[in-house]
């Protein structure tokens, strides 16, 4: 795949922090957090390949595609190295893979609410237990029709958007959506990547996120460079409790 520069925004001055959003989202997810961090840091937000305002390739997007697109974009922006890399959900998976591929460029990694599965089968089973609408959009043979119907619904694009919003979900391309789900989330490779990691790594898990994540972690022996924090949140620690997220982040910067 030919990689193109990702949509990015930079605010603040100081040591650089790169924020990577999750599945069916965009850099808008960090609108509150980035303002808080930008008081004394340079904060770089990006839209992953196929999401938000970034290019929409007509091929299914893989782990390597996302990592290389981020790498090329940060080089183009001349971001000072090493930087702190912070990812949410699928963005946490991509961030950790980036840090393992380019360890000299990253000072530390912070992973918020990543999907933590041991196998692809376990991941599929967990998603099959989610709500009917989510299953319909991700698993149904008619999912392309459902997405087309959703996109045809009228919506006010000028309405003030919260961090978690339908507009960002609908802007994701089909190839990024299905590639991210099939090739990144269902790959269930986070635990292997954690065992390969050498950098200081913070792993934040929501107590009220999928219980299987904590069960899987309890069965693992991970390297000493990894710090695990179980917090009183669900899947969206950053968007729904930005003050807590900022506290956790600053302790590890």
GROMACS .gro file of C-alpha atoms in nm:
model
  253
    1UNK     CA    1   0.000   0.000   0.000
    2UNK     CA    2   0.122   0.350  -0.085
    3UNK     CA    3   0.127   0.545   0.238
    4UNK     CA    4   0.017   0.904   0.255
    5UNK     CA    5   0.051   1.166   0.523
    6UNK     CA    6  -0.212   1.149   0.795
    7UNK     CA    7  -0.424   1.442   0.906
    8UNK     CA    8  -0.258   1.591   1.214
    9UNK     CA    9  -0.280   1.886   1.452
   10UNK     CA   10  -0.013   2.024   1.685
   11UNK     CA   11  -0.073   2.246   1.987
   12UNK     CA   12   0.142   2.354   2.281
   13UNK     CA   13   0.516   2.362   2.344
   14UNK     CA   14   0.744   2.131   2.537
   15UNK     CA   15   0.828   1.763   2.524
   16UNK     CA   16   0.622   1.593   2.253
   17UNK     CA   17   0.326   1.366   2.323
   18UNK     CA   18   0.156   1.179   2.036
   19UNK     CA   19  -0.209   1.075   2.079
   20UNK     CA   20  -0.355   0.788   1.874
   21UNK     CA   21  -0.733   0.734   1.870
   22UNK     CA   22  -0.924   0.407   1.856
   23UNK     CA   23  -1.163   0.215   1.632
   24UNK     CA   24  -1.443   0.409   1.457
   25UNK     CA   25  -1.312   0.734   1.603
   26UNK     CA   26  -1.082   1.025   1.518
   27UNK     CA   27  -0.840   1.265   1.684
   28UNK     CA   28  -1.147   1.459   1.801
   29UNK     CA   29  -1.167   1.197   2.077
   30UNK     CA   30  -0.882   1.382   2.253
   31UNK     CA   31  -1.032   1.732   2.234
   32UNK     CA   32  -1.040   1.778   2.614
   33UNK     CA   33  -0.724   1.588   2.704
   34UNK     CA   34  -0.502   1.757   2.448
   35UNK     CA   35  -0.586   2.103   2.583
   36UNK     CA   36  -0.492   1.987   2.932
   37UNK     CA   37  -0.161   1.835   2.821
   38UNK     CA   38  -0.076   2.129   2.594
   39UNK     CA   39  -0.025   2.355   2.896
   40UNK     CA   40   0.331   2.227   2.917
   41UNK     CA   41   0.376   1.977   2.632
   42UNK     CA   42   0.371   1.975   2.255
   43UNK     CA   43   0.068   1.759   2.174
   44UNK     CA   44   0.034   1.591   1.835
   45UNK     CA   45  -0.299   1.432   1.741
   46UNK     CA   46  -0.347   1.230   1.425
   47UNK     CA   47  -0.631   1.063   1.239
   48UNK     CA   48  -0.541   0.703   1.162
   49UNK     CA   49  -0.537   0.588   0.800
   50UNK     CA   50  -0.896   0.564   0.675
   51UNK     CA   51  -1.041   0.755   0.971
   52UNK     CA   52  -1.135   1.118   1.033
   53UNK     CA   53  -0.977   1.353   0.778
   54UNK     CA   54  -0.692   1.121   0.682
   55UNK     CA   55  -0.664   0.956   0.339
   56UNK     CA   56  -0.909   0.674   0.268
   57UNK     CA   57  -0.723   0.395   0.083
   58UNK     CA   58  -0.921   0.148  -0.128
   59UNK     CA   59  -0.739  -0.147   0.028
   60UNK     CA   60  -0.790  -0.314   0.363
   61UNK     CA   61  -0.572  -0.146   0.624
   62UNK     CA   62  -0.335  -0.358   0.836
   63UNK     CA   63  -0.123  -0.312   1.149
   64UNK     CA   64   0.183  -0.232   0.938
   65UNK     CA   65  -0.010   0.015   0.722
   66UNK     CA   66  -0.114   0.215   1.028
   67UNK     CA   67   0.231   0.204   1.188
   68UNK     CA   68   0.413   0.311   0.872
   69UNK     CA   69   0.163   0.591   0.805
   70UNK     CA   70   0.217   0.730   1.156
   71UNK     CA   71   0.594   0.698   1.117
   72UNK     CA   72   0.602   0.883   0.786
   73UNK     CA   73   0.376   1.156   0.920
   74UNK     CA   74   0.583   1.217   1.234
   75UNK     CA   75   0.902   1.228   1.029
   76UNK     CA   76   0.742   1.480   0.793
   77UNK     CA   77   0.634   1.693   1.090
   78UNK     CA   78   0.990   1.676   1.229
   79UNK     CA   79   0.865   1.580   1.574
   80UNK     CA   80   1.146   1.575   1.827
   81UNK     CA   81   1.250   1.226   1.936
   82UNK     CA   82   1.205   1.045   2.162
   83UNK     CA   83   0.836   1.123   2.222
   84UNK     CA   84   0.568   0.975   2.447
   85UNK     CA   85   0.313   0.766   2.259
   86UNK     CA   86  -0.040   0.739   2.401
   87UNK     CA   87  -0.312   0.528   2.241
   88UNK     CA   88  -0.673   0.444   2.317
   89UNK     CA   89  -0.840   0.109   2.234
   90UNK     CA   90  -0.728   0.003   1.884
   91UNK     CA   91  -0.496   0.304   1.891
   92UNK     CA   92  -0.325   0.148   2.192
   93UNK     CA   93  -0.261  -0.169   1.990
   94UNK     CA   94  -0.111   0.035   1.707
   95UNK     CA   95   0.093   0.248   1.949
   96UNK     CA   96   0.253  -0.053   2.114
   97UNK     CA   97   0.337  -0.207   1.777
   98UNK     CA   98   0.492   0.125   1.673
   99UNK     CA   99   0.704   0.137   1.988
  100UNK     CA  100   0.827  -0.217   1.928
  101UNK     CA  101   0.917  -0.138   1.567
  102UNK     CA  102   1.078   0.201   1.640
  103UNK     CA  103   1.197   0.185   2.003
  104UNK     CA  104   1.464   0.454   1.955
  105UNK     CA  105   1.196   0.708   1.862
  106UNK     CA  106   0.975   0.653   2.169
  107UNK     CA  107   1.051   0.736   2.533
  108UNK     CA  108   0.748   0.564   2.685
  109UNK     CA  109   0.411   0.416   2.590
  110UNK     CA  110   0.073   0.459   2.755
  111UNK     CA  111  -0.205   0.221   2.657
  112UNK     CA  112  -0.559   0.315   2.755
  113UNK     CA  113  -0.834   0.052   2.741
  114UNK     CA  114  -0.689  -0.175   2.471
  115UNK     CA  115  -0.880  -0.492   2.377
  116UNK     CA  116  -0.693  -0.771   2.557
  117UNK     CA  117  -0.762  -1.109   2.400
  118UNK     CA  118  -0.561  -1.431   2.400
  119UNK     CA  119  -0.690  -1.566   2.068
  120UNK     CA  120  -0.890  -1.457   1.765
  121UNK     CA  121  -1.165  -1.698   1.868
  122UNK     CA  122  -1.191  -1.537   2.211
  123UNK     CA  123  -1.212  -1.192   2.051
  124UNK     CA  124  -1.486  -1.299   1.810
  125UNK     CA  125  -1.685  -1.453   2.095
  126UNK     CA  126  -1.655  -1.136   2.304
  127UNK     CA  127  -1.778  -0.915   2.021
  128UNK     CA  128  -2.061  -1.158   1.946
  129UNK     CA  129  -2.189  -1.086   2.297
  130UNK     CA  130  -2.212  -0.711   2.240
  131UNK     CA  131  -2.533  -0.529   2.152
  132UNK     CA  132  -2.735  -0.626   1.847
  133UNK     CA  133  -2.664  -0.303   1.658
  134UNK     CA  134  -2.287  -0.340   1.693
  135UNK     CA  135  -2.305  -0.701   1.577
  136UNK     CA  136  -2.518  -0.602   1.281
  137UNK     CA  137  -2.266  -0.341   1.167
  138UNK     CA  138  -1.958  -0.561   1.215
  139UNK     CA  139  -2.067  -0.918   1.142
  140UNK     CA  140  -2.380  -0.926   0.927
  141UNK     CA  141  -2.342  -1.030   0.560
  142UNK     CA  142  -2.556  -0.721   0.489
  143UNK     CA  143  -2.335  -0.485   0.689
  144UNK     CA  144  -2.244  -0.274   0.386
  145UNK     CA  145  -2.614  -0.204   0.331
  146UNK     CA  146  -2.660  -0.108   0.695
  147UNK     CA  147  -2.362   0.130   0.683
  148UNK     CA  148  -2.498   0.289   0.365
  149UNK     CA  149  -2.834   0.346   0.532
  150UNK     CA  150  -2.667   0.501   0.835
  151UNK     CA  151  -2.464   0.738   0.621
  152UNK     CA  152  -2.777   0.844   0.431
  153UNK     CA  153  -2.948   0.963   0.748
  154UNK     CA  154  -2.959   1.345   0.779
  155UNK     CA  155  -2.737   1.492   1.047
  156UNK     CA  156  -2.629   1.840   1.144
  157UNK     CA  157  -2.255   1.849   1.075
  158UNK     CA  158  -2.228   2.185   1.249
  159UNK     CA  159  -2.361   2.053   1.578
  160UNK     CA  160  -2.112   2.059   1.863
  161UNK     CA  161  -1.953   1.717   1.878
  162UNK     CA  162  -1.869   1.532   2.199
  163UNK     CA  163  -1.555   1.318   2.211
  164UNK     CA  164  -1.757   1.005   2.127
  165UNK     CA  165  -1.988   1.074   1.833
  166UNK     CA  166  -2.163   0.916   1.537
  167UNK     CA  167  -2.009   1.156   1.285
  168UNK     CA  168  -1.660   1.016   1.342
  169UNK     CA  169  -1.793   0.661   1.323
  170UNK     CA  170  -1.953   0.728   0.985
  171UNK     CA  171  -1.644   0.900   0.842
  172UNK     CA  172  -1.437   0.582   0.872
  173UNK     CA  173  -1.387   0.413   0.536
  174UNK     CA  174  -1.506   0.056   0.483
  175UNK     CA  175  -1.150  -0.064   0.419
  176UNK     CA  176  -1.020   0.098   0.739
  177UNK     CA  177  -1.322  -0.019   0.938
  178UNK     CA  178  -1.308  -0.382   0.831
  179UNK     CA  179  -0.929  -0.390   0.811
  180UNK     CA  180  -0.896  -0.250   1.162
  181UNK     CA  181  -1.147  -0.494   1.302
  182UNK     CA  182  -1.030  -0.807   1.119
  183UNK     CA  183  -0.654  -0.745   1.098
  184UNK     CA  184  -0.578  -0.552   1.416
  185UNK     CA  185  -0.841  -0.608   1.685
  186UNK     CA  186  -0.926  -0.972   1.605
  187UNK     CA  187  -0.556  -1.053   1.557
  188UNK     CA  188  -0.537  -1.060   1.939
  189UNK     CA  189  -0.162  -0.983   1.944
  190UNK     CA  190  -0.143  -0.732   2.231
  191UNK     CA  191  -0.011  -0.979   2.490
  192UNK     CA  192   0.263  -1.097   2.254
  193UNK     CA  193   0.358  -0.736   2.182
  194UNK     CA  194   0.369  -0.660   2.556
  195UNK     CA  195   0.610  -0.948   2.610
  196UNK     CA  196   0.835  -0.808   2.335
  197UNK     CA  197   0.830  -0.452   2.469
  198UNK     CA  198   1.134  -0.295   2.632
  199UNK     CA  199   1.015   0.061   2.695
  200UNK     CA  200   0.840   0.194   3.007
  201UNK     CA  201   0.476   0.107   2.943
  202UNK     CA  202   0.159   0.205   3.130
  203UNK     CA  203  -0.141  -0.022   3.068
  204UNK     CA  204  -0.473   0.125   3.188
  205UNK     CA  205  -0.769  -0.113   3.213
  206UNK     CA  206  -1.122  -0.006   3.301
  207UNK     CA  207  -1.275  -0.211   3.582
  208UNK     CA  208  -1.609  -0.195   3.400
  209UNK     CA  209  -1.473  -0.270   3.053
  210UNK     CA  210  -1.502  -0.631   2.931
  211UNK     CA  211  -1.424  -0.858   3.227
  212UNK     CA  212  -1.227  -1.093   3.003
  213UNK     CA  213  -0.952  -0.830   2.980
  214UNK     CA  214  -0.874  -0.851   3.351
  215UNK     CA  215  -0.910  -1.230   3.348
  216UNK     CA  216  -0.655  -1.255   3.068
  217UNK     CA  217  -0.410  -1.020   3.240
  218UNK     CA  218  -0.432  -1.220   3.564
  219UNK     CA  219  -0.305  -1.525   3.376
  220UNK     CA  220   0.001  -1.350   3.229
  221UNK     CA  221   0.357  -1.291   3.343
  222UNK     CA  222   0.458  -0.966   3.179
  223UNK     CA  223   0.795  -0.786   3.174
  224UNK     CA  224   0.884  -0.554   3.462
  225UNK     CA  225   0.877  -0.249   3.234
  226UNK     CA  226   0.496  -0.274   3.222
  227UNK     CA  227   0.283  -0.105   3.488
  228UNK     CA  228  -0.083  -0.208   3.504
  229UNK     CA  229  -0.350   0.022   3.648
  230UNK     CA  230  -0.707  -0.098   3.701
  231UNK     CA  231  -0.927   0.211   3.727
  232UNK     CA  232  -1.293   0.274   3.813
  233UNK     CA  233  -1.401   0.338   3.454
  234UNK     CA  234  -1.533   0.154   3.152
  235UNK     CA  235  -1.385   0.155   2.801
  236UNK     CA  236  -1.356   0.533   2.766
  237UNK     CA  237  -1.127   0.647   3.048
  238UNK     CA  238  -0.989   0.937   2.843
  239UNK     CA  239  -1.316   1.076   2.707
  240UNK     CA  240  -1.537   1.024   3.012
  241UNK     CA  241  -1.286   1.091   3.292
  242UNK     CA  242  -1.027   1.326   3.136
  243UNK     CA  243  -0.905   1.451   3.474
  244UNK     CA  244  -0.822   1.095   3.584
  245UNK     CA  245  -0.662   1.024   3.248
  246UNK     CA  246  -0.445   1.334   3.278
  247UNK     CA  247  -0.332   1.233   3.628
  248UNK     CA  248  -0.233   0.886   3.507
  249UNK     CA  249  -0.053   1.026   3.205
  250UNK     CA  250   0.144   1.290   3.393
  251UNK     CA  251   0.268   1.037   3.649
  252UNK     CA  252   0.435   0.848   3.366
  253UNK     CA  253   0.562   1.136   3.151
   0.00000   0.00000   0.00000
